[in-house]
PDB file of C-alpha atoms in Angstrom:
ATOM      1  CA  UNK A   1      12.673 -28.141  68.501  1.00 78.00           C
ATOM      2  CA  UNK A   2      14.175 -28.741  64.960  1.00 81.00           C
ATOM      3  CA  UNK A   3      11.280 -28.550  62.142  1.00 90.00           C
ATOM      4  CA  UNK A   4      11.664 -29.652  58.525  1.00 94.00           C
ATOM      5  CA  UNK A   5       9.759 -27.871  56.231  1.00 95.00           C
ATOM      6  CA  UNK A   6       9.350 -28.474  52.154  1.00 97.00           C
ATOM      7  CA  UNK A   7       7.833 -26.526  49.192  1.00 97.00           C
ATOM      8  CA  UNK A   8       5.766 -27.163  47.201  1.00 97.00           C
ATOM      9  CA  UNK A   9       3.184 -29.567  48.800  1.00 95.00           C
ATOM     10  CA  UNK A  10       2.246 -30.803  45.668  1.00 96.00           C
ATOM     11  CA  UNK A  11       3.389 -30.643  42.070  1.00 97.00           C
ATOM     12  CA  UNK A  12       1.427 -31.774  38.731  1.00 97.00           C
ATOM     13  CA  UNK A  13       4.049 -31.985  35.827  1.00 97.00           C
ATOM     14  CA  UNK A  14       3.905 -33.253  32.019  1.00 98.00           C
ATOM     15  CA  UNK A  15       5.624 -35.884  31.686  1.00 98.00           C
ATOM     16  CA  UNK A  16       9.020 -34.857  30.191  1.00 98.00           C
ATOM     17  CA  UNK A  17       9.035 -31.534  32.541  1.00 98.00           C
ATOM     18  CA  UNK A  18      11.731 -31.235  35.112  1.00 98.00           C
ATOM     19  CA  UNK A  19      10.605 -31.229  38.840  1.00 98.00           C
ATOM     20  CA  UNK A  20      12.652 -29.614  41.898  1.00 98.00           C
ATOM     21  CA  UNK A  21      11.845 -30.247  45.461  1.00 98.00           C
ATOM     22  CA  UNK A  22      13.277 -27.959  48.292  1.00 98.00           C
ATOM     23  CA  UNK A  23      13.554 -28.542  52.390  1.00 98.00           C
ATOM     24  CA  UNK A  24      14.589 -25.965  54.363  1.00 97.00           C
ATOM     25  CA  UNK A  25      15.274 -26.998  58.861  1.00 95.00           C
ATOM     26  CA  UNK A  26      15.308 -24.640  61.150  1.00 93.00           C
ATOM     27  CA  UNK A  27      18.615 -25.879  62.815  1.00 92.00           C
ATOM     28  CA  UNK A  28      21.774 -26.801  61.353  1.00 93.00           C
ATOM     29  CA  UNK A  29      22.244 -30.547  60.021  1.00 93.00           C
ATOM     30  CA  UNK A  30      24.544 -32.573  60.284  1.00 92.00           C
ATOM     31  CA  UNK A  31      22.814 -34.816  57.266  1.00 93.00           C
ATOM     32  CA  UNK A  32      20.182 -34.850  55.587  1.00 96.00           C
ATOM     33  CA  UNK A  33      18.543 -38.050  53.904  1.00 96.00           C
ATOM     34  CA  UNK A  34      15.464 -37.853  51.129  1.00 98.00           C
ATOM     35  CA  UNK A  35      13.077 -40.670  50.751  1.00 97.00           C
ATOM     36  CA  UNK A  36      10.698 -41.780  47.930  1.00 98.00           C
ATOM     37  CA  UNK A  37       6.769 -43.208  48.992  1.00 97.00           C
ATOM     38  CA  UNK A  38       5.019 -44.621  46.176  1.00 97.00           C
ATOM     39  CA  UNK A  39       0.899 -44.121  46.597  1.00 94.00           C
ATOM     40  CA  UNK A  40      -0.337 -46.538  49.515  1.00 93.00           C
ATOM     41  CA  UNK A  41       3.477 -47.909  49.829  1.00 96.00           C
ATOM     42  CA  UNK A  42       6.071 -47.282  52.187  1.00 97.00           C
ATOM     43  CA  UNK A  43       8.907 -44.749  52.247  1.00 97.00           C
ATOM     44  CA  UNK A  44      12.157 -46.089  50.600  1.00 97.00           C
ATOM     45  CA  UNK A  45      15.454 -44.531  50.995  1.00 95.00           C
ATOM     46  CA  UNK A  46      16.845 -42.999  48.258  1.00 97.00           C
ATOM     47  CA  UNK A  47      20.235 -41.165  49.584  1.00 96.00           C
ATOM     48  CA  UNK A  48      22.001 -39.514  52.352  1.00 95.00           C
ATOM     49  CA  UNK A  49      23.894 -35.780  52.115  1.00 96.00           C
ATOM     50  CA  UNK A  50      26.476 -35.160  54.586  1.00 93.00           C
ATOM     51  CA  UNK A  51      29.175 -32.457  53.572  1.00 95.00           C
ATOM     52  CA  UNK A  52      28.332 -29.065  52.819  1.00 96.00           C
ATOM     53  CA  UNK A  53      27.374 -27.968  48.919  1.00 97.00           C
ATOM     54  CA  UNK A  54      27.649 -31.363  48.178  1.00 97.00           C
ATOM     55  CA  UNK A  55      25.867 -32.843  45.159  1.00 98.00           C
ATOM     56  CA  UNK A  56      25.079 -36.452  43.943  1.00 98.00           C
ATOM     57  CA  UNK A  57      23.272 -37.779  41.183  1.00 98.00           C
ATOM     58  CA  UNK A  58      21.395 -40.555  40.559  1.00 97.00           C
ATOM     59  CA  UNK A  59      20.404 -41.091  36.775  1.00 97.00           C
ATOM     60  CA  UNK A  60      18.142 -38.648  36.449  1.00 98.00           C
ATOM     61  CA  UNK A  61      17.430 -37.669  40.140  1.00 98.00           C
ATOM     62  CA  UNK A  62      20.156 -34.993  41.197  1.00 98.00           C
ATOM     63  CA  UNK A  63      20.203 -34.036  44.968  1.00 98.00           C
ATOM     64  CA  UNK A  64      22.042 -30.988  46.726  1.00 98.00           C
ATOM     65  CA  UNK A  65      22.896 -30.161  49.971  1.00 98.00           C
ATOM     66  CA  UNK A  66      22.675 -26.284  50.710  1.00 97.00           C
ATOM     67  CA  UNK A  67      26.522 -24.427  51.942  1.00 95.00           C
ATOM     68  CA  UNK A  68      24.967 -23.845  54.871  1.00 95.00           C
ATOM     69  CA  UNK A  69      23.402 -26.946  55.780  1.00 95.00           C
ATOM     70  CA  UNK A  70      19.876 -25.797  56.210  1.00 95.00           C
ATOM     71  CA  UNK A  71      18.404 -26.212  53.146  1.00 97.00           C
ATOM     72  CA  UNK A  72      18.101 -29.135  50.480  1.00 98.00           C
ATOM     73  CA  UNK A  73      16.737 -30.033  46.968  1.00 98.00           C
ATOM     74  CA  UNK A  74      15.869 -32.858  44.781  1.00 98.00           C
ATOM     75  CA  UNK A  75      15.677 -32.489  41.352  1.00 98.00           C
ATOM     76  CA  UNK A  76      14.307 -34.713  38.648  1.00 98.00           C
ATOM     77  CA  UNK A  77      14.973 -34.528  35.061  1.00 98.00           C
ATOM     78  CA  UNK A  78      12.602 -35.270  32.187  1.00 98.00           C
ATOM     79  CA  UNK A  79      10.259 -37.003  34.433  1.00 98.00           C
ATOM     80  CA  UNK A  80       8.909 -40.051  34.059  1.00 98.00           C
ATOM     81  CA  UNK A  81       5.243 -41.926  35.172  1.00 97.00           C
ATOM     82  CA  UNK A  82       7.077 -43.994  37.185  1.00 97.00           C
ATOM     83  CA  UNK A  83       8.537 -40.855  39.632  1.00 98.00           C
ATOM     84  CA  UNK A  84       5.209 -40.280  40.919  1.00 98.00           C
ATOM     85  CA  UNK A  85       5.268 -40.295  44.649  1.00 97.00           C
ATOM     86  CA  UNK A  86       5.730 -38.255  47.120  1.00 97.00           C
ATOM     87  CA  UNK A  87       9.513 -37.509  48.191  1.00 98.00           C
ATOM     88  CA  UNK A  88      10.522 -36.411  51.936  1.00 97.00           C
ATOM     89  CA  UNK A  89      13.775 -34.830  53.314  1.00 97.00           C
ATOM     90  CA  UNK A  90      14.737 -36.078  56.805  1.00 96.00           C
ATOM     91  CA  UNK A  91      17.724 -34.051  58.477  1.00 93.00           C
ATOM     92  CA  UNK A  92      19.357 -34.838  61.672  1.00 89.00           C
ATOM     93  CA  UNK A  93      20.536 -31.950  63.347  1.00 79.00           C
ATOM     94  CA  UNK A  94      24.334 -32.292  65.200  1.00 75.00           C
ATOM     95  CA  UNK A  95      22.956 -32.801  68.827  1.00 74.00           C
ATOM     96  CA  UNK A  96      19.967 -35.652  67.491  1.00 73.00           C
ATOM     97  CA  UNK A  97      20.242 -38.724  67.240  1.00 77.00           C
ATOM     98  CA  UNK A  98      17.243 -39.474  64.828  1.00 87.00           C
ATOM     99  CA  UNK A  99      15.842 -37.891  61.927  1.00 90.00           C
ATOM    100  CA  UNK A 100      12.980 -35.613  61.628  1.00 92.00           C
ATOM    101  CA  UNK A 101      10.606 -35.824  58.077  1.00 94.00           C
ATOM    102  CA  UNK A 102       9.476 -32.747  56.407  1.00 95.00           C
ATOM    103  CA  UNK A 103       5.728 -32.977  55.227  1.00 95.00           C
ATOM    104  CA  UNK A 104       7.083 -34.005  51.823  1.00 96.00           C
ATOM    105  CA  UNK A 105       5.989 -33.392  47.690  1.00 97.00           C
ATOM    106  CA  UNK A 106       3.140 -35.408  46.103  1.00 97.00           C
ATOM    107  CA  UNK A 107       4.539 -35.391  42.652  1.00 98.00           C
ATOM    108  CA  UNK A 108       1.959 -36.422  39.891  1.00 98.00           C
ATOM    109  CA  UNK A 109       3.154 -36.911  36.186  1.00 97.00           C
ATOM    110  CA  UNK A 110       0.593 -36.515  33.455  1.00 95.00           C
ATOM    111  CA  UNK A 111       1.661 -38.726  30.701  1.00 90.00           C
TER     112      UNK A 111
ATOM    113  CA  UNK B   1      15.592 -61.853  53.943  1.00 75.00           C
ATOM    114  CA  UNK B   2      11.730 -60.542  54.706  1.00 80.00           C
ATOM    115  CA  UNK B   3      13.265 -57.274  55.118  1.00 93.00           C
ATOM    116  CA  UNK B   4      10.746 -55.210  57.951  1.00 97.00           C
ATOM    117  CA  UNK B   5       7.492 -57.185  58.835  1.00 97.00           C
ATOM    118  CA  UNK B   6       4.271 -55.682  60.227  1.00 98.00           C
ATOM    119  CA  UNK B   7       1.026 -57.066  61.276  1.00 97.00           C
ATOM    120  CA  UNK B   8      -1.942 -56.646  61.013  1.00 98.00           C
ATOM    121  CA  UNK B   9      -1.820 -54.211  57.565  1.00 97.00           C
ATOM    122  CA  UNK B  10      -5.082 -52.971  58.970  1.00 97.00           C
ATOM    123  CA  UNK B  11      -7.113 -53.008  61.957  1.00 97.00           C
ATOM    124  CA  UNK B  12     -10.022 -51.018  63.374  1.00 97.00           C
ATOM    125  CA  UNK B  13     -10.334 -50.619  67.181  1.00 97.00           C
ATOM    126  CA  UNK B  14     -13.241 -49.205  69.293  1.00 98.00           C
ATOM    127  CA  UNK B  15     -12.275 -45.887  71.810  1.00 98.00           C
ATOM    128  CA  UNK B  16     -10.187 -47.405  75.012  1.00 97.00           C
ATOM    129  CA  UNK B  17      -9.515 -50.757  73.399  1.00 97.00           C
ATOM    130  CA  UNK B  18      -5.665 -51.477  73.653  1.00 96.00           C
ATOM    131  CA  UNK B  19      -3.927 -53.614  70.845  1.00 96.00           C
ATOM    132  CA  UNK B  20      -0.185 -54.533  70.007  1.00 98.00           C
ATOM    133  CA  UNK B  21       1.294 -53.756  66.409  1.00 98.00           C
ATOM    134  CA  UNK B  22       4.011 -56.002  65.659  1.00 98.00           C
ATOM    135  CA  UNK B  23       7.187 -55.413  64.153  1.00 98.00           C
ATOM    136  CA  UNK B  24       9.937 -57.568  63.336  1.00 98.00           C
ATOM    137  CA  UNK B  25      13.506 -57.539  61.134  1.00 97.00           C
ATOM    138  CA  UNK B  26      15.785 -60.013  60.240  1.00 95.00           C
ATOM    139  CA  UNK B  27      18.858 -57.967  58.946  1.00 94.00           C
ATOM    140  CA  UNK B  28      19.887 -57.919  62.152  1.00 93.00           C
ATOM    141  CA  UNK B  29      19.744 -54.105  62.910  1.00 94.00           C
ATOM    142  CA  UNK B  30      20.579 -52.660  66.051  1.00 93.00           C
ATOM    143  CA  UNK B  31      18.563 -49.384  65.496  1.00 93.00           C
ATOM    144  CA  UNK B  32      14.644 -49.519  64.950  1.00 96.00           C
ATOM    145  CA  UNK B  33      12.012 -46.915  65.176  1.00 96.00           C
ATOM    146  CA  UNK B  34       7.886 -46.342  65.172  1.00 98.00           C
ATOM    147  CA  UNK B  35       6.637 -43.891  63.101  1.00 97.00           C
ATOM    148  CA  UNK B  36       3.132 -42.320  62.099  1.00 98.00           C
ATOM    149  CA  UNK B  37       2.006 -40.781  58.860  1.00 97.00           C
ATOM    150  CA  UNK B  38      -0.852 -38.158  59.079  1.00 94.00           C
ATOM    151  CA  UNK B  39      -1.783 -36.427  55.838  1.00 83.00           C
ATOM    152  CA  UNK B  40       0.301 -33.215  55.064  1.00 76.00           C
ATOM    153  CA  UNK B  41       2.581 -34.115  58.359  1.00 79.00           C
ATOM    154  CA  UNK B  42       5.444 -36.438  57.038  1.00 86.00           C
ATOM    155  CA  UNK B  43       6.266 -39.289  59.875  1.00 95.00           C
ATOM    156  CA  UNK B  44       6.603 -38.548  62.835  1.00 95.00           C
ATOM    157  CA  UNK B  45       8.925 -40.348  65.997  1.00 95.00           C
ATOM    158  CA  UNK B  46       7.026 -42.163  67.963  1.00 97.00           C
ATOM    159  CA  UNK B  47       9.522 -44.303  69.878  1.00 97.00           C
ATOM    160  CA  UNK B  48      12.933 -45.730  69.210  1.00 95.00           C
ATOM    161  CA  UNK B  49      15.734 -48.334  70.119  1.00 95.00           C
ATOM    162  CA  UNK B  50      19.523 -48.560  69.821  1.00 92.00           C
ATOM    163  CA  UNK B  51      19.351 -52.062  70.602  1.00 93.00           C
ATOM    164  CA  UNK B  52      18.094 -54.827  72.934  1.00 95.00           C
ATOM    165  CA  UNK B  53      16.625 -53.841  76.314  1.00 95.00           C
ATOM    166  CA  UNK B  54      17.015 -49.579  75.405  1.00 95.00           C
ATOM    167  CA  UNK B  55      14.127 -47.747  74.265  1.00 96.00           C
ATOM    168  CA  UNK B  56      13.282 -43.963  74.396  1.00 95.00           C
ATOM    169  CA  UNK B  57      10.757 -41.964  73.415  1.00 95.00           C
ATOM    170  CA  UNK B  58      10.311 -39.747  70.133  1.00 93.00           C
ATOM    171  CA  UNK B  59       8.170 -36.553  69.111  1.00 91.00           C
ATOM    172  CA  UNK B  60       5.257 -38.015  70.019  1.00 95.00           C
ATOM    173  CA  UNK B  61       5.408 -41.198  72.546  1.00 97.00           C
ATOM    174  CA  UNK B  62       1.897 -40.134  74.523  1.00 96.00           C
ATOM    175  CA  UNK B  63      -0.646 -43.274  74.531  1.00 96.00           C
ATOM    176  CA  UNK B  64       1.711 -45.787  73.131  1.00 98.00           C
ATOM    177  CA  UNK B  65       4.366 -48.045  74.702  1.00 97.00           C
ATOM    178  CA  UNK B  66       7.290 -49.913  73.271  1.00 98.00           C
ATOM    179  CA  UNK B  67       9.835 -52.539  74.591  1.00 96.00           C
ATOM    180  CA  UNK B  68      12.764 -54.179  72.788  1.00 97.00           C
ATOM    181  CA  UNK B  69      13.310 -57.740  74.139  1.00 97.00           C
ATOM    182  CA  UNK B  70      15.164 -59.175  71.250  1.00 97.00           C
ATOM    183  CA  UNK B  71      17.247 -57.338  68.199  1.00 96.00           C
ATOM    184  CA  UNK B  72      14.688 -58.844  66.420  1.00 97.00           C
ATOM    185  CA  UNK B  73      11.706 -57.519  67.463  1.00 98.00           C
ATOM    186  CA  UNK B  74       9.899 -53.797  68.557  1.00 98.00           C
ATOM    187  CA  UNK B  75       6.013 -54.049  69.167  1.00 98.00           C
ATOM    188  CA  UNK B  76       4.116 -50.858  69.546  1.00 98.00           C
ATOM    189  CA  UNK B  77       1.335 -51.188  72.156  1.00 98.00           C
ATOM    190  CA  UNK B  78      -1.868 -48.850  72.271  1.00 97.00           C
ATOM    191  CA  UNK B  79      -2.551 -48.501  75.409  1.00 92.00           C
ATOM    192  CA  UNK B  80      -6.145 -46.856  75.144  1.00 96.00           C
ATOM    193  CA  UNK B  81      -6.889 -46.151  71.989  1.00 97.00           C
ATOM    194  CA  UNK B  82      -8.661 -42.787  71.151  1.00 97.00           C
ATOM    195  CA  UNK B  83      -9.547 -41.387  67.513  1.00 97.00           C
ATOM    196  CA  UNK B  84      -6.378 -39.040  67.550  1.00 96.00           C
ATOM    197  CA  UNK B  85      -4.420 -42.172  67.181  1.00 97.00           C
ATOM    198  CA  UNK B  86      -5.953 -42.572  63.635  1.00 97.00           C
ATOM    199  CA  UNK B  87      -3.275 -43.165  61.248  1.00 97.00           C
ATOM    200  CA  UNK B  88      -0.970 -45.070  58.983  1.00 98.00           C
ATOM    201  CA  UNK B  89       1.949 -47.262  61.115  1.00 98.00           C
ATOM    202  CA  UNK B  90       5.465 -47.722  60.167  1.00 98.00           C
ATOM    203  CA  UNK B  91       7.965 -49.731  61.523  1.00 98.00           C
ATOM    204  CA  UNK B  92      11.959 -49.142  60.238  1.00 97.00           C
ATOM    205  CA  UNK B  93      15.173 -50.785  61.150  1.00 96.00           C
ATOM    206  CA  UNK B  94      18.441 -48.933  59.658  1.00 92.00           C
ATOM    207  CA  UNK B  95      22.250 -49.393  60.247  1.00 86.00           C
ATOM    208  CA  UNK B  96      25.233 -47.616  59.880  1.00 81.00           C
ATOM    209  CA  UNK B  97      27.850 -48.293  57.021  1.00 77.00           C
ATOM    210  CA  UNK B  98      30.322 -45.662  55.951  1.00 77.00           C
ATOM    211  CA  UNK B  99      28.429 -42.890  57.686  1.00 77.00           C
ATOM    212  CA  UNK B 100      25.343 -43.617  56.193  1.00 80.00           C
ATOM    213  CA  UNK B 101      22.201 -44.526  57.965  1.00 84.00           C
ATOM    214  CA  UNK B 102      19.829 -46.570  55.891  1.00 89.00           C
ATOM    215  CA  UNK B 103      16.408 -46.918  57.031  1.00 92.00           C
ATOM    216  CA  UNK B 104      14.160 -49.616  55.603  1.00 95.00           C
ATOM    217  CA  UNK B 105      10.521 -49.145  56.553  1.00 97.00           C
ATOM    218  CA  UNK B 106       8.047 -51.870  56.637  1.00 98.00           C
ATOM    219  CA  UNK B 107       5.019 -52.017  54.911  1.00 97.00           C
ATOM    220  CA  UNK B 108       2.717 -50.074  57.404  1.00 97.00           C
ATOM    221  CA  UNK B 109      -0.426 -51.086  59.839  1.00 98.00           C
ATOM    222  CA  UNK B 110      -3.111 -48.889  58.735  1.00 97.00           C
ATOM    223  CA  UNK B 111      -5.540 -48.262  61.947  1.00 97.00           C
ATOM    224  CA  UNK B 112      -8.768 -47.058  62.622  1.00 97.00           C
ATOM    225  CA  UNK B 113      -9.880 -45.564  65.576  1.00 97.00           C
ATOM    226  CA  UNK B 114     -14.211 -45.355  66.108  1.00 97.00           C
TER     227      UNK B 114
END
């Protein structure tokens, strides 16, 4: 079946550093989605990717979605305290109907 | 709006005791879903609905049951419970709107399995 994978597992930053995120499926998607989960909260979306190569920001968040479709990042700029979380990719692949999470990125930010 | 509701936020069963985690939305969502969050494993699908009266099962349905009487509501029932089922419970609803599925996730049932 389709599996969702993401590197690293965890990342410790200072804060100010820049932070990237990557998810790679082993299927095709047709779109991928990436979700924020604050420690001991729940995940909240954050955005969906549907066409191929395509980018969108969000202030300083900045997410891409590979030519191919298999592959994803998130990228944070100048991070802040308040980005600490860990961040998941979901990606539904053209012949699901539901989504299927990657393991996701703890992100810690050392002020 | 309350968004996604879930009770209890924790509970701790015995081995073979059954138990019913509730879930409920009032957005009026036609899709809604169980996950569960192991460490290091993401969520994973437990069971789903597309609406009132359809269910189906996920990645990983064995032990638990689900039924979908109202657009409203999606309870998760343990049917025996067994250590394995150890974990952190969500609950998400999610529509459609421009060909974007939003999922909002409730704030989780956190269960304990001796």
């Amino acid at each position: 079946g389709q599996q969702v994978m993401q590197i690293p597992q965890y990342q410790h930053v200072q804060e100010g550093e820049d932070f990237t995120t990557y998810c790679n499926s082993s299927t095709t998607l047709s779109n991928i989605q990436w979700y924020k989960q604050r420690p001991g909260g729940h995940p909240v979306f954050l955005i969906q990717l549907v066409k191929s190569g395509e980018v969108k920001k969000q202030k300083r968040l900045t997410f891409q979605f590979g030519e191919a479709k298999k592959n994803s990042s998130l990228h944070i700029t100048a991070t802040q305290t308040t980005d600490v979380g860990t961040y998941f990719c979901a990606g539904r692949d053209n012949y699901g109907q539901n989504f299927v999470f990657g393991p996701g990125t703890r992100l810690s930010v050392l002020p | 709006n309350a968004g996604v509701t879930q009770t209890p936020k924790f509970q701790v069963l015995k081995t073979g005791q059954s138990m019913t985690l509730q879930c409920a939305q009032d957005m009026n969502h036609e899709y809604m879903s169980w996950y569960r969050q192991d460490p290091g494993m993401g969520l994973r699908l437990i069971h789903y609905s597309v609406g009132a009266g359809i269910t189906d099962q996920g990645e990983v349905p064995n032990g638990y049951n689900v039924s979908r009487s109202t657009t409203e509501d999606f309870p998760l029932r343990l049917l025996s419970a067994a250590p394995s089922q150890t974990s952190v419970y969500f609950c998400a609803s999610s529509y459609m709107v421009g060909g974007i599925d939003t999922q909002y996730f409730g704030p989780g049932t956190r269960l304990t399995v001796l």
